[in-house]
mmCIF file of C-alpha atoms and ligand atoms in Angstrom:
data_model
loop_
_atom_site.group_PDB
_atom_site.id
_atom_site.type_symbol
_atom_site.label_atom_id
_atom_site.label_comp_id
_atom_site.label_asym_id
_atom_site.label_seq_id
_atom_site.Cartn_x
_atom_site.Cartn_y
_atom_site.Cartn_z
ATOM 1 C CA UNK A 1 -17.655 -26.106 19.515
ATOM 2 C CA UNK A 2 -14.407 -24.693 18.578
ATOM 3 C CA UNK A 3 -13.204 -22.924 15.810
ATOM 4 C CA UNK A 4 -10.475 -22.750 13.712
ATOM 5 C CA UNK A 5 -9.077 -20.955 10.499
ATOM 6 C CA UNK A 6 -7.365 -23.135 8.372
ATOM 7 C CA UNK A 7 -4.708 -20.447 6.444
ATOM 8 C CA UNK A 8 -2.777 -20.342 3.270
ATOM 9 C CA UNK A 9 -0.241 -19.256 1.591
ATOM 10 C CA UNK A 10 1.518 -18.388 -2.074
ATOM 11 C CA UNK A 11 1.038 -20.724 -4.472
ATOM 12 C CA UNK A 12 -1.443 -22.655 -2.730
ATOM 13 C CA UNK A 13 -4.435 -21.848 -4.674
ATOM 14 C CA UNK A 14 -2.504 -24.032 -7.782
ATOM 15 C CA UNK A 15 -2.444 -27.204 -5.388
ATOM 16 C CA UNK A 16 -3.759 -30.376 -7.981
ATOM 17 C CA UNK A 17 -1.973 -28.670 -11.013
ATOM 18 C CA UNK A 18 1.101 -27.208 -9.481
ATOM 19 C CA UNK A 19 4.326 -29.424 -9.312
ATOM 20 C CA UNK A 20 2.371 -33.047 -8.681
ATOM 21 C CA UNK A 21 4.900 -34.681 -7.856
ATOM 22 C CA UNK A 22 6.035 -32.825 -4.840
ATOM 23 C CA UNK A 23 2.330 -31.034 -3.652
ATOM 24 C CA UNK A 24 0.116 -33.958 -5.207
ATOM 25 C CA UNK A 25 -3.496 -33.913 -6.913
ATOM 26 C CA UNK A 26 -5.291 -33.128 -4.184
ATOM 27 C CA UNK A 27 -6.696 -29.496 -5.115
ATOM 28 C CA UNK A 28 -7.157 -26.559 -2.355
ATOM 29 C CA UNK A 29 -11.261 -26.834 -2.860
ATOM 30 C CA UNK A 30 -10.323 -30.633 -2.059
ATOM 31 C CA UNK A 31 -8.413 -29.449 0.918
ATOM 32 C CA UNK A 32 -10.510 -27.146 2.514
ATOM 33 C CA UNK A 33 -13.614 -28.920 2.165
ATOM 34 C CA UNK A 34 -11.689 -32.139 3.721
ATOM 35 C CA UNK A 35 -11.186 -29.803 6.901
ATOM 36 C CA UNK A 36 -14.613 -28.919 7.122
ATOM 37 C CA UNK A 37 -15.918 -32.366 7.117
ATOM 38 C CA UNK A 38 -13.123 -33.085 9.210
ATOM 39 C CA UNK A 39 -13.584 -30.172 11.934
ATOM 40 C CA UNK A 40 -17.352 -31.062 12.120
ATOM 41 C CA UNK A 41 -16.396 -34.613 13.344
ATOM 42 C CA UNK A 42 -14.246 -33.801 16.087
ATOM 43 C CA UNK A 43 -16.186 -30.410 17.376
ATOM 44 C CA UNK A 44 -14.237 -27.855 15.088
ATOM 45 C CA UNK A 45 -16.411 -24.934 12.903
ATOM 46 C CA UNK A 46 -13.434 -24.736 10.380
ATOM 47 C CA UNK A 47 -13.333 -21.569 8.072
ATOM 48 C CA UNK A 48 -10.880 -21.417 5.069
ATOM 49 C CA UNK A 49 -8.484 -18.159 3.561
ATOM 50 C CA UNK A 50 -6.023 -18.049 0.972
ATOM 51 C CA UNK A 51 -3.841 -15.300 -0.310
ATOM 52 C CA UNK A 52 -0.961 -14.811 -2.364
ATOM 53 C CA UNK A 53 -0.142 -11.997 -0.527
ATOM 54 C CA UNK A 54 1.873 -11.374 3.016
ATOM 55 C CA UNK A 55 -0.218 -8.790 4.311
ATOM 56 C CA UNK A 56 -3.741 -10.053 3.526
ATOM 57 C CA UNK A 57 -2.690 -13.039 5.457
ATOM 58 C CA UNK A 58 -1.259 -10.960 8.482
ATOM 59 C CA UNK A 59 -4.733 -8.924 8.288
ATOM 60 C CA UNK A 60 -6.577 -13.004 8.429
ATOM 61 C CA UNK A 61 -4.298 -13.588 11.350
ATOM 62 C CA UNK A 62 -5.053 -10.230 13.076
ATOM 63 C CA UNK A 63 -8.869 -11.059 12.642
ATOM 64 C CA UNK A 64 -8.862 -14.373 13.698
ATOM 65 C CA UNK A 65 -8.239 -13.096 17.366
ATOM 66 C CA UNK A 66 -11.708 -12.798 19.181
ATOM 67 C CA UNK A 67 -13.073 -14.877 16.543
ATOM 68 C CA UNK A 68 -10.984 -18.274 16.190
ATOM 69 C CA UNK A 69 -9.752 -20.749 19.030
ATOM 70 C CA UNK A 70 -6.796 -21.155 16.340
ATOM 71 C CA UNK A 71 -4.835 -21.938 13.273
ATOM 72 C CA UNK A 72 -3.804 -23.607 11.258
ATOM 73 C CA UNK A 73 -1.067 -22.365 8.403
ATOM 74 C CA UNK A 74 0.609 -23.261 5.500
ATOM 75 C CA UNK A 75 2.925 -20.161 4.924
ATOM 76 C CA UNK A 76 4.155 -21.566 1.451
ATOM 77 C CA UNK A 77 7.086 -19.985 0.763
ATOM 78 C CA UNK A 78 6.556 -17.236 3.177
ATOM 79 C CA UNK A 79 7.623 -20.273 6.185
ATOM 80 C CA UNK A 80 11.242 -19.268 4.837
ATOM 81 C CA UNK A 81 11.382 -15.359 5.058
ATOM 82 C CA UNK A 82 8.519 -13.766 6.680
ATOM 83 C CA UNK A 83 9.252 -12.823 10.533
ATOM 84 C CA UNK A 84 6.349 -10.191 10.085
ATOM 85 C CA UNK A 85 3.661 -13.588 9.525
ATOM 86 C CA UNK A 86 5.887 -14.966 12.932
ATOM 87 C CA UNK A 87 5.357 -11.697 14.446
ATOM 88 C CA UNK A 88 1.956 -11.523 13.127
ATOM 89 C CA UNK A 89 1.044 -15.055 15.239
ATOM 90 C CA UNK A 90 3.122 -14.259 18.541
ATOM 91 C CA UNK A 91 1.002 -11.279 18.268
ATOM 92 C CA UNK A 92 -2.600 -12.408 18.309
ATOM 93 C CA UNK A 93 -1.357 -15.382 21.110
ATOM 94 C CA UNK A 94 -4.061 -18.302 19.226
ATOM 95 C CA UNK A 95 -2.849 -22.033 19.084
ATOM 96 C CA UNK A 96 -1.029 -22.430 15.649
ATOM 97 C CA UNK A 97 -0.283 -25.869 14.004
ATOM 98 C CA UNK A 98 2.443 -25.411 11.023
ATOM 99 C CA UNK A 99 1.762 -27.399 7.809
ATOM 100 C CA UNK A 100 3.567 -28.438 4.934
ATOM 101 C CA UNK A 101 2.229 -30.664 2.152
ATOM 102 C CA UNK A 102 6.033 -31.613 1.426
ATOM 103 C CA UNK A 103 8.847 -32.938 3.872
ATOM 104 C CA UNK A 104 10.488 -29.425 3.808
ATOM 105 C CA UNK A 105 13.341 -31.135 5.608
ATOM 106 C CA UNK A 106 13.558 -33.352 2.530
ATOM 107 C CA UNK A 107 14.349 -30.955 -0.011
ATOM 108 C CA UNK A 108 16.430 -27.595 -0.560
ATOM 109 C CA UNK A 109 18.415 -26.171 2.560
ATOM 110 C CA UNK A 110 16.382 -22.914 2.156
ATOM 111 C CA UNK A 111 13.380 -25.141 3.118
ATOM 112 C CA UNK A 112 14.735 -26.357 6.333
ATOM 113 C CA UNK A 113 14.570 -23.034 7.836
ATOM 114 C CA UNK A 114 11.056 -21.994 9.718
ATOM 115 C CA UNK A 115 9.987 -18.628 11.066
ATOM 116 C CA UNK A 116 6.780 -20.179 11.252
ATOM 117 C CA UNK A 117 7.955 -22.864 13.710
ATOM 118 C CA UNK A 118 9.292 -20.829 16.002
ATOM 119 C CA UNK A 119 5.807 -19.592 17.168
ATOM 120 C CA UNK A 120 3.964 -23.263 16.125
ATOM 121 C CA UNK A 121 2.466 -25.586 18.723
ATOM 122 C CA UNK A 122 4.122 -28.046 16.544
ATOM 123 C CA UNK A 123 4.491 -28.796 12.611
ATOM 124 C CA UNK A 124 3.447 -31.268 10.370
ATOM 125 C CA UNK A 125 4.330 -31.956 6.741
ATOM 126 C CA UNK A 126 5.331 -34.542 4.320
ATOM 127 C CA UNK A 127 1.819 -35.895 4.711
ATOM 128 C CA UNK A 128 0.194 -33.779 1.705
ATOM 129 C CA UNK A 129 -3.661 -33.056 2.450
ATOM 130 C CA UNK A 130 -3.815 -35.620 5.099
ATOM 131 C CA UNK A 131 -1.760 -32.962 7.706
ATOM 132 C CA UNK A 132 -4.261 -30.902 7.540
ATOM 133 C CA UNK A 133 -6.347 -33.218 8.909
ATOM 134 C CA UNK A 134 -3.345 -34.289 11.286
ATOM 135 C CA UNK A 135 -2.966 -30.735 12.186
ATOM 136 C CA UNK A 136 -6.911 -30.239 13.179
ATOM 137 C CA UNK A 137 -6.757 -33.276 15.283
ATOM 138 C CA UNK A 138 -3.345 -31.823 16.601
ATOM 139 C CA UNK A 139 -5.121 -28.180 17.507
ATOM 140 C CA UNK A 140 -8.653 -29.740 18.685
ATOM 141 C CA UNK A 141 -6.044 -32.317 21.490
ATOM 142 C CA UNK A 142 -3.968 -28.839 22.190
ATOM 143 C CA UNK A 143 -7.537 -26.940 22.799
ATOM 144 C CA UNK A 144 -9.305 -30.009 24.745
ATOM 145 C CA UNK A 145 -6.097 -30.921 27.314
ATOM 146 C CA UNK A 146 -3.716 -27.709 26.739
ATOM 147 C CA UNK A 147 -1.493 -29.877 25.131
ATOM 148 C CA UNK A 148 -0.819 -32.776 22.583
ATOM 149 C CA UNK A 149 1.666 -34.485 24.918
HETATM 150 C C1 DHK B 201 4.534 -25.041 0.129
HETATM 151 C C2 DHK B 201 5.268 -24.132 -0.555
HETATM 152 O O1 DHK B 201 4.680 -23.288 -1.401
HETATM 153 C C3 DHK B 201 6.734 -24.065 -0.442
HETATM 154 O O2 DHK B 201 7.245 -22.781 -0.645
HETATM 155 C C4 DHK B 201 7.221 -24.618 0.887
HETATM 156 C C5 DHK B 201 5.106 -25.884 1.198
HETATM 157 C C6 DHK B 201 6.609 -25.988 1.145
HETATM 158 C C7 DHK B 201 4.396 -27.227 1.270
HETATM 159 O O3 DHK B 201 5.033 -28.272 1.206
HETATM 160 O O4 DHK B 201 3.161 -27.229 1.419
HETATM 161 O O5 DHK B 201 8.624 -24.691 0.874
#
């Protein structure tokens, strides 16, 4: 069985009351426990971390190697700015599938712009909750064949 962390972000933690309109009802307990039930159907131990803060999710990242098979992240606004979360993922060399609840590509120019991408197997957003479940079917095809072609 594989495993993977499912990681996020600033501002996540207020998914279901935050902005509805653009991040849905769907809270983060809602989330995460949709990935576990998800991961255990396709061969995936999933285990679930969210901060509000850069370094505590560079530390998660840094941990995850040894332990996790990959990842699965949801930078928040961090996707836009942070080349030490980029550097933090290049570093630890796991499988990482980007995720957005929104179409970033839909909305403000400042959006369009990805660190996060840049080290990503692929990304994935505009689906709300359901990537994440797109992603961990995305990471478990990377894992099983080496790659989702
Ligand atoms: C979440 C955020 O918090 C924003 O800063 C990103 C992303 C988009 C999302 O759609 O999940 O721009």
């Amino acid at each position: 069985m594989h495993k993977a962390l499912i990681l996020n972000g600033p501002n996540l933690n207020l998914l279901g009351t935050r902005q509805p309109e653009v991040y849905g009802s769907t809270t983060l307990e809602m989330v995460e426990n949709l990935c576990v039930s998800h991961g255990s159907s396709i061969g995936i131990d999933v285990s679930c971390f969210q901060s509000n803060h850069e370094g505590a999710l560079i530390d998660a990242i840094h941990a995850a190697k040894g332990d996790q098979d990959g990842i699965v992240l949801n930078a928040g606004a961090y996707t836009h700015t942070s080349i030490a979360l980029m550097d933090a993922i290049a570093s630890v060399e796991l499988p990482m599938i980007e995720v957005h609840m929104s179409n970033i590509h839909a909305r403000e120019d400042f959006r369009h712009v990805s660190y996060i991408s840049k080290v990503a197997v692929g990304q994935i957003c505009g689906f709300g909750a359901r990537g994440y479940v797109m992603a961990l079917d995305g990471l478990a095809a990377h894992l099983n064949c080496g790659s989702t072609a």
